[in-house]
CSV table of C-alpha atoms in Angstrom, one decimal:
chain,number,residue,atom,x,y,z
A,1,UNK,CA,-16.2,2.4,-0.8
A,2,UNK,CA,-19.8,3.8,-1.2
A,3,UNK,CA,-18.4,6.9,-3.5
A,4,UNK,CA,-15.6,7.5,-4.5
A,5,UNK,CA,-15.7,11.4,-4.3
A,6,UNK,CA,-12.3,12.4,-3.2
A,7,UNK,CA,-8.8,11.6,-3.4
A,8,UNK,CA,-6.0,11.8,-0.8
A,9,UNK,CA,-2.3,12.2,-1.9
A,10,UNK,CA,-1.8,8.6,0.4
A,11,UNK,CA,-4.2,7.0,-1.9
A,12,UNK,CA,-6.9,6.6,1.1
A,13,UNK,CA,-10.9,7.2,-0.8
A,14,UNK,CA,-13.3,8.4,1.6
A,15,UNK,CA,-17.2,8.4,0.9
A,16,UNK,CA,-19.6,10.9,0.9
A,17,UNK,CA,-23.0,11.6,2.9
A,18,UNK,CA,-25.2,11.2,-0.1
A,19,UNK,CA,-27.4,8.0,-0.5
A,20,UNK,CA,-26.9,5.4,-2.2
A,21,UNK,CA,-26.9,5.7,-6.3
A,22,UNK,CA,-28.5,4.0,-9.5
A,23,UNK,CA,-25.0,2.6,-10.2
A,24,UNK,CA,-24.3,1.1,-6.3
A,25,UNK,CA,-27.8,-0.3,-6.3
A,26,UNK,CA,-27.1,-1.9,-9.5
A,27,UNK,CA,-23.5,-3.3,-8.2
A,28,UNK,CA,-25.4,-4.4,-5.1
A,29,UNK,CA,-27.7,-6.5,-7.2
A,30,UNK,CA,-24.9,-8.2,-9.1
A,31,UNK,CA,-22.8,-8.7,-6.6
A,32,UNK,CA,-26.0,-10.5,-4.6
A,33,UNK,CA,-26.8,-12.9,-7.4
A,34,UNK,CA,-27.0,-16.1,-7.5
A,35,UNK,CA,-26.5,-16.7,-11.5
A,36,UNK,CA,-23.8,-16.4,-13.6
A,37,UNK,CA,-20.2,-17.4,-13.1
A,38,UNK,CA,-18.8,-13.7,-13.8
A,39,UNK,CA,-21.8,-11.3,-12.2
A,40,UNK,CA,-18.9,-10.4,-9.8
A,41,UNK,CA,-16.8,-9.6,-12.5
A,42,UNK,CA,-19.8,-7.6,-13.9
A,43,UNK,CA,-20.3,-5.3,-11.0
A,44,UNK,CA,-16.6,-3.9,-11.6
A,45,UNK,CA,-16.5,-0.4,-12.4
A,46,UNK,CA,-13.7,1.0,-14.5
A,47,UNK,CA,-12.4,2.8,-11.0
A,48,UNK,CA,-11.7,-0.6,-9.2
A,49,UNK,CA,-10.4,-2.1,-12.4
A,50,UNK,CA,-7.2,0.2,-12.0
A,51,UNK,CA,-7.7,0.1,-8.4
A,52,UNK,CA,-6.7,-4.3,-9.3
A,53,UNK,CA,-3.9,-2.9,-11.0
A,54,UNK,CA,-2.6,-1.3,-8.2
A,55,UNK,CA,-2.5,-4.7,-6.3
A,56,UNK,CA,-1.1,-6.0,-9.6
A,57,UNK,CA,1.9,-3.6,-8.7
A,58,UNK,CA,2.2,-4.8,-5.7
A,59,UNK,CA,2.4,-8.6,-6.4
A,60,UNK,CA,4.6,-8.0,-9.0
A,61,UNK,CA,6.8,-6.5,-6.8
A,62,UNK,CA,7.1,-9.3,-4.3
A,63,UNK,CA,7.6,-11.4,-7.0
A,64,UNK,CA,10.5,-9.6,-8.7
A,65,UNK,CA,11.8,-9.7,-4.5
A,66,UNK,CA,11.5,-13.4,-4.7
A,67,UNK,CA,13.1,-13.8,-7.7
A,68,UNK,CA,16.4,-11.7,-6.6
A,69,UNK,CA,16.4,-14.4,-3.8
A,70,UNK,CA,16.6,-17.1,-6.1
A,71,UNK,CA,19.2,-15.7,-8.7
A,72,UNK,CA,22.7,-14.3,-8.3
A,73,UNK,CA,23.1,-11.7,-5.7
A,74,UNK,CA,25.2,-9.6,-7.6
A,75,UNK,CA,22.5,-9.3,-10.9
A,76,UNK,CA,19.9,-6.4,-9.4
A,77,UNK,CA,17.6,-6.4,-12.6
A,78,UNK,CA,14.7,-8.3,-10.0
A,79,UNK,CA,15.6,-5.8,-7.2
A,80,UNK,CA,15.2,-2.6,-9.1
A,81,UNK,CA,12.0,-4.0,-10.8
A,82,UNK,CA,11.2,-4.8,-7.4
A,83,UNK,CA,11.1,-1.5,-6.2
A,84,UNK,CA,10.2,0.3,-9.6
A,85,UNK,CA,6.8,-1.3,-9.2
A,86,UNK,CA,5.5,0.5,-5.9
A,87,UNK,CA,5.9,3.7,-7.3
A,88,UNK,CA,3.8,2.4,-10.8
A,89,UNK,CA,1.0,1.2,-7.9
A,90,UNK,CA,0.9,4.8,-6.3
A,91,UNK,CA,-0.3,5.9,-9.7
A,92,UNK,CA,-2.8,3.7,-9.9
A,93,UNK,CA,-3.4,4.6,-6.7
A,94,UNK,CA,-3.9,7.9,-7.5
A,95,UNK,CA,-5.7,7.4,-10.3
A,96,UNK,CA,-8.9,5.3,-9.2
A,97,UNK,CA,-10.0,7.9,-7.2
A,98,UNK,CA,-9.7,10.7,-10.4
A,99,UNK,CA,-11.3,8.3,-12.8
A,100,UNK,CA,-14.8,7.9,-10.6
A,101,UNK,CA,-15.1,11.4,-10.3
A,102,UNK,CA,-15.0,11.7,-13.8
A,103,UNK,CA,-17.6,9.0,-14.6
A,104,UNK,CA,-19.7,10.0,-11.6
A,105,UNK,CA,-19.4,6.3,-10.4
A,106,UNK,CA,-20.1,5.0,-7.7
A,107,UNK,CA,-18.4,1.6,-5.9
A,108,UNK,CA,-19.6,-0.7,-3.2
A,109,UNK,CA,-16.7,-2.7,-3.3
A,110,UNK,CA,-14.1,0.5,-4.2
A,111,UNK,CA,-12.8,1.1,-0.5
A,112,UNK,CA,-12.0,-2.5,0.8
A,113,UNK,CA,-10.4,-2.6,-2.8
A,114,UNK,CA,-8.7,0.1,-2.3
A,115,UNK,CA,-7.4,-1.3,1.4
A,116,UNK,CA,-6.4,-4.7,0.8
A,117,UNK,CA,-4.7,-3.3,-2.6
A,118,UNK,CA,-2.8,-0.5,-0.2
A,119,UNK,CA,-1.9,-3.3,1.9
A,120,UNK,CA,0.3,-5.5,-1.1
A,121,UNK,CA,1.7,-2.3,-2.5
A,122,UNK,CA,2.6,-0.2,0.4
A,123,UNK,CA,3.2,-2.6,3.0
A,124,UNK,CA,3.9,-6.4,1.6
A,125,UNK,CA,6.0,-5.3,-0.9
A,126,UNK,CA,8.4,-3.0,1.0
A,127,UNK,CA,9.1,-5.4,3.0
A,128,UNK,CA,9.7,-8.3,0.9
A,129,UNK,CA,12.3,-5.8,-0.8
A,130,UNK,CA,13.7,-5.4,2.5
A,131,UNK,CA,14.0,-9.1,3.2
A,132,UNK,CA,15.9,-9.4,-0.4
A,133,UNK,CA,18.7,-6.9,0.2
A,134,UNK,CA,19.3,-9.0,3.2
A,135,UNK,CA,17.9,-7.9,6.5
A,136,UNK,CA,16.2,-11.2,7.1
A,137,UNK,CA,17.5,-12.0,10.2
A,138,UNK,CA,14.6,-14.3,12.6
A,139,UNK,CA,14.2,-10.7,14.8
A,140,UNK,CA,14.1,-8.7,11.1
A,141,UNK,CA,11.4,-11.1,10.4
A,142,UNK,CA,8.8,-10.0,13.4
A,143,UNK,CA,10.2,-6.7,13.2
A,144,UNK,CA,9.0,-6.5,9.5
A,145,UNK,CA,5.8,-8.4,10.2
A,146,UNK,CA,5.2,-5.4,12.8
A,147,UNK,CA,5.7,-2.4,10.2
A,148,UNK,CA,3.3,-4.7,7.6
A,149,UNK,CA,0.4,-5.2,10.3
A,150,UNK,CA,0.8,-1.5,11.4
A,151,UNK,CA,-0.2,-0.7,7.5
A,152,UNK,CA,-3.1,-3.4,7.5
A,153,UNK,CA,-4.4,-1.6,11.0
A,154,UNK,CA,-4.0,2.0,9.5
A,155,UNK,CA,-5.8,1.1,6.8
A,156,UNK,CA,-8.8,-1.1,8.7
A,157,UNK,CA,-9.3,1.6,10.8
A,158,UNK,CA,-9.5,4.2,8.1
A,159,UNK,CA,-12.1,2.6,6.5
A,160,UNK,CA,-14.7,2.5,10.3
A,161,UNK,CA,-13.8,6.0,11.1
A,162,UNK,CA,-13.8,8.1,8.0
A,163,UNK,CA,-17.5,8.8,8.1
A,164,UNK,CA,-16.8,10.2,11.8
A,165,UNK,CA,-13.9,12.4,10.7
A,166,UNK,CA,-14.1,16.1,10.6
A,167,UNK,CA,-15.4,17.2,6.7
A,168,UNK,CA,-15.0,20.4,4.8
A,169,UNK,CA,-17.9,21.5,2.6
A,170,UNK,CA,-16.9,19.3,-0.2
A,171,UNK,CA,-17.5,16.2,2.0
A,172,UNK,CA,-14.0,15.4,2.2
A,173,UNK,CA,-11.5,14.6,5.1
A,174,UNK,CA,-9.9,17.5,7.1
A,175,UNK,CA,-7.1,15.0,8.1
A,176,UNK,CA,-5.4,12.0,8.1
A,177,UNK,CA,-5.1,9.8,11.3
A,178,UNK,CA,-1.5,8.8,11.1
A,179,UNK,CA,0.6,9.1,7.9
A,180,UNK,CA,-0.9,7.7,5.4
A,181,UNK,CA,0.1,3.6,4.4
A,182,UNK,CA,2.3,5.1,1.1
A,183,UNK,CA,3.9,7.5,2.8
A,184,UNK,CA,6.2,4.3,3.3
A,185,UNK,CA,7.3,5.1,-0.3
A,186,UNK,CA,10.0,6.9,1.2
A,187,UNK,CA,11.8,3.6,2.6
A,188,UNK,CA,12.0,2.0,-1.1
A,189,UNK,CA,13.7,5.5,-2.2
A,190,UNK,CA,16.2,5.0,0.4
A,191,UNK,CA,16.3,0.8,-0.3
A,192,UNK,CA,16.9,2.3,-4.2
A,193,UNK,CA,20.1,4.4,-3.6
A,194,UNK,CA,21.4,1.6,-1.1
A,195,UNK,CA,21.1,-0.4,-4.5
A,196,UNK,CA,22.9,2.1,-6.3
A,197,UNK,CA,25.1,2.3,-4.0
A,198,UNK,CA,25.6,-1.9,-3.7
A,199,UNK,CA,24.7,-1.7,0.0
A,200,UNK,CA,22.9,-4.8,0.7
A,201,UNK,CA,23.2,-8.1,2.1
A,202,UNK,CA,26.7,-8.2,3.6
A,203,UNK,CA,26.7,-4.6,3.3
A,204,UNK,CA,23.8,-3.1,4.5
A,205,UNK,CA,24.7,0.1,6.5
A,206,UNK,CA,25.2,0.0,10.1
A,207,UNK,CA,25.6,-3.5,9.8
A,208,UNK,CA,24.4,-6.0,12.5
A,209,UNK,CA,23.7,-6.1,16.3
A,210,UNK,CA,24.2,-9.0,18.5
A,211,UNK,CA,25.8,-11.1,15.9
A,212,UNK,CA,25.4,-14.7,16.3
A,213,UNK,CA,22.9,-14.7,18.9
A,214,UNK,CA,19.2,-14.9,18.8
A,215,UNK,CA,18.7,-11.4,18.9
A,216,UNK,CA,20.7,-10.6,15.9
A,217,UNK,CA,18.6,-7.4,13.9
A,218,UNK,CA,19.7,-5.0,11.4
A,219,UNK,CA,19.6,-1.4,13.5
A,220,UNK,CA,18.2,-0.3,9.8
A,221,UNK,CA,15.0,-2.2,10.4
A,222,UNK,CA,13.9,0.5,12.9
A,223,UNK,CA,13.0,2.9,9.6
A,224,UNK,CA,10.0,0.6,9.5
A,225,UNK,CA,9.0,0.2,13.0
A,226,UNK,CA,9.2,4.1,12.8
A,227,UNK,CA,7.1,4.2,9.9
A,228,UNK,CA,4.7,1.9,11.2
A,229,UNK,CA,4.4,3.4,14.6
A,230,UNK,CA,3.3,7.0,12.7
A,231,UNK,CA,0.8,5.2,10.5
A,232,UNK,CA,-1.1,4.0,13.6
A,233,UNK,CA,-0.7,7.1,15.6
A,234,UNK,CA,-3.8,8.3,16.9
A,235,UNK,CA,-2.8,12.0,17.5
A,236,UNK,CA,-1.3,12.9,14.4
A,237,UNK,CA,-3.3,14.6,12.5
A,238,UNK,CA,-2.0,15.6,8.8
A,239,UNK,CA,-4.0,18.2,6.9
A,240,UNK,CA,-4.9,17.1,3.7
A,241,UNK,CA,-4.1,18.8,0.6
């Protein structure tokens, strides 16, 4: 992003109407170099170092998913670190944003950081947990695909409005256009006590429709098709905190 001036509670950065600074012309100039193998690493500010942890998160978390896959169904240690990471990346999340204010630092490359991070964390990883507990069906595959490109949409389309959004004095958003891409969050809670609970794979509540026929689903996968038709809603509008 330009500046990260503001934080939203669903990790989104908006920037502000002010030019350019000394510290994004500077990035600019590394990041067009030509010399040195690590000029890209140079231009990093401190803000989109955590914001790379955040994606860290969110790798880590499809890993531990895989891993579950691979090991004995009945051993959750790779399920709960699973979901224990997507919390940790909200965090970091959260953090990026408070940490450039503080350094009055501005970022170039901040916002589509900040997306593409999002993306892994919030939407990748829930449903790779998903996908381990057991609702891999063929139609829970596209269904799932649909929830994770409703978040990469959300969060593309953030990024070309949120200079034509409504602002407040401070410069910041008035609203959020759809709910927010870590709002989904609230799935992995629920995926955590069905954990707790031992309700996955053969168990997974409400079990499945249309058993043995190409259209078997899990009726549980529509919590993400919900949650990905909200984030991509254009008319509702969520004040911001």
């Amino acid at each position: 992003m330009s500046r990260r001036t503001t934080t939203s509670s669903g990790g989104d950065k908006e920037s502000s109407a002010s030019p350019p600074d000394g510290g994004q012309e500077k990035q600019k100039m590394l990041l067009a170099s030509d010399q040195g193998h690590f000029s890209m690493i140079k231009a990093l500010h401190l803000a989109d170092l955590i914001t790379e942890m955040n994606g860290f998160c969110g790798v880590m978390s499809v890993f531990s998913s895989m891993r579950y896959c691979l090991g004995e169904p009945t051993k959750y240690g790779n399920l709960w670190a699973a979901l224990a990471f997507m919390p940790f990346g909200l965090f970091f999340d959260f953090m990026d944003g408070k940490v450039a204010r503080w350094r009055h630092k501005s970022s170039l490359m901040g916002q589509e950081l900040d997306s593409l991070a999002d993306l892994v964390s919030f939407g990748l990883s829930p449903a790779a947990a998903a996908f381990a507990m057991g609702i891999r069906t063929p139609l829970d595959h596209l269904l799932l695909t649909f929830f994770v490109l409703c978040g990469l949409t959300r969060l593309a389309r953030f990024n070309v409005t949120v200079a034509a959004l409504p602002k407040d004095k401070t410069g910041k958003s008035q609203y959020f256009e759809g709910t927010p891409i870590p709002t989904t969050l609230s799935i992995a809670s629920v995926m955590a006590y069905w954990v707790y609970k031992g309700w996955i794979l053969d168990n997974i509540p409400f079990g499945v429709v249309a058993k043995g026929t190409p259209f078997e689903f899990h009726p549980v996968v529509g919590v993400f098709i919900l949650s990905g038709c909200l984030m991509v809603s254009k008319t509702i509008h969520i004040p911001k905190p």
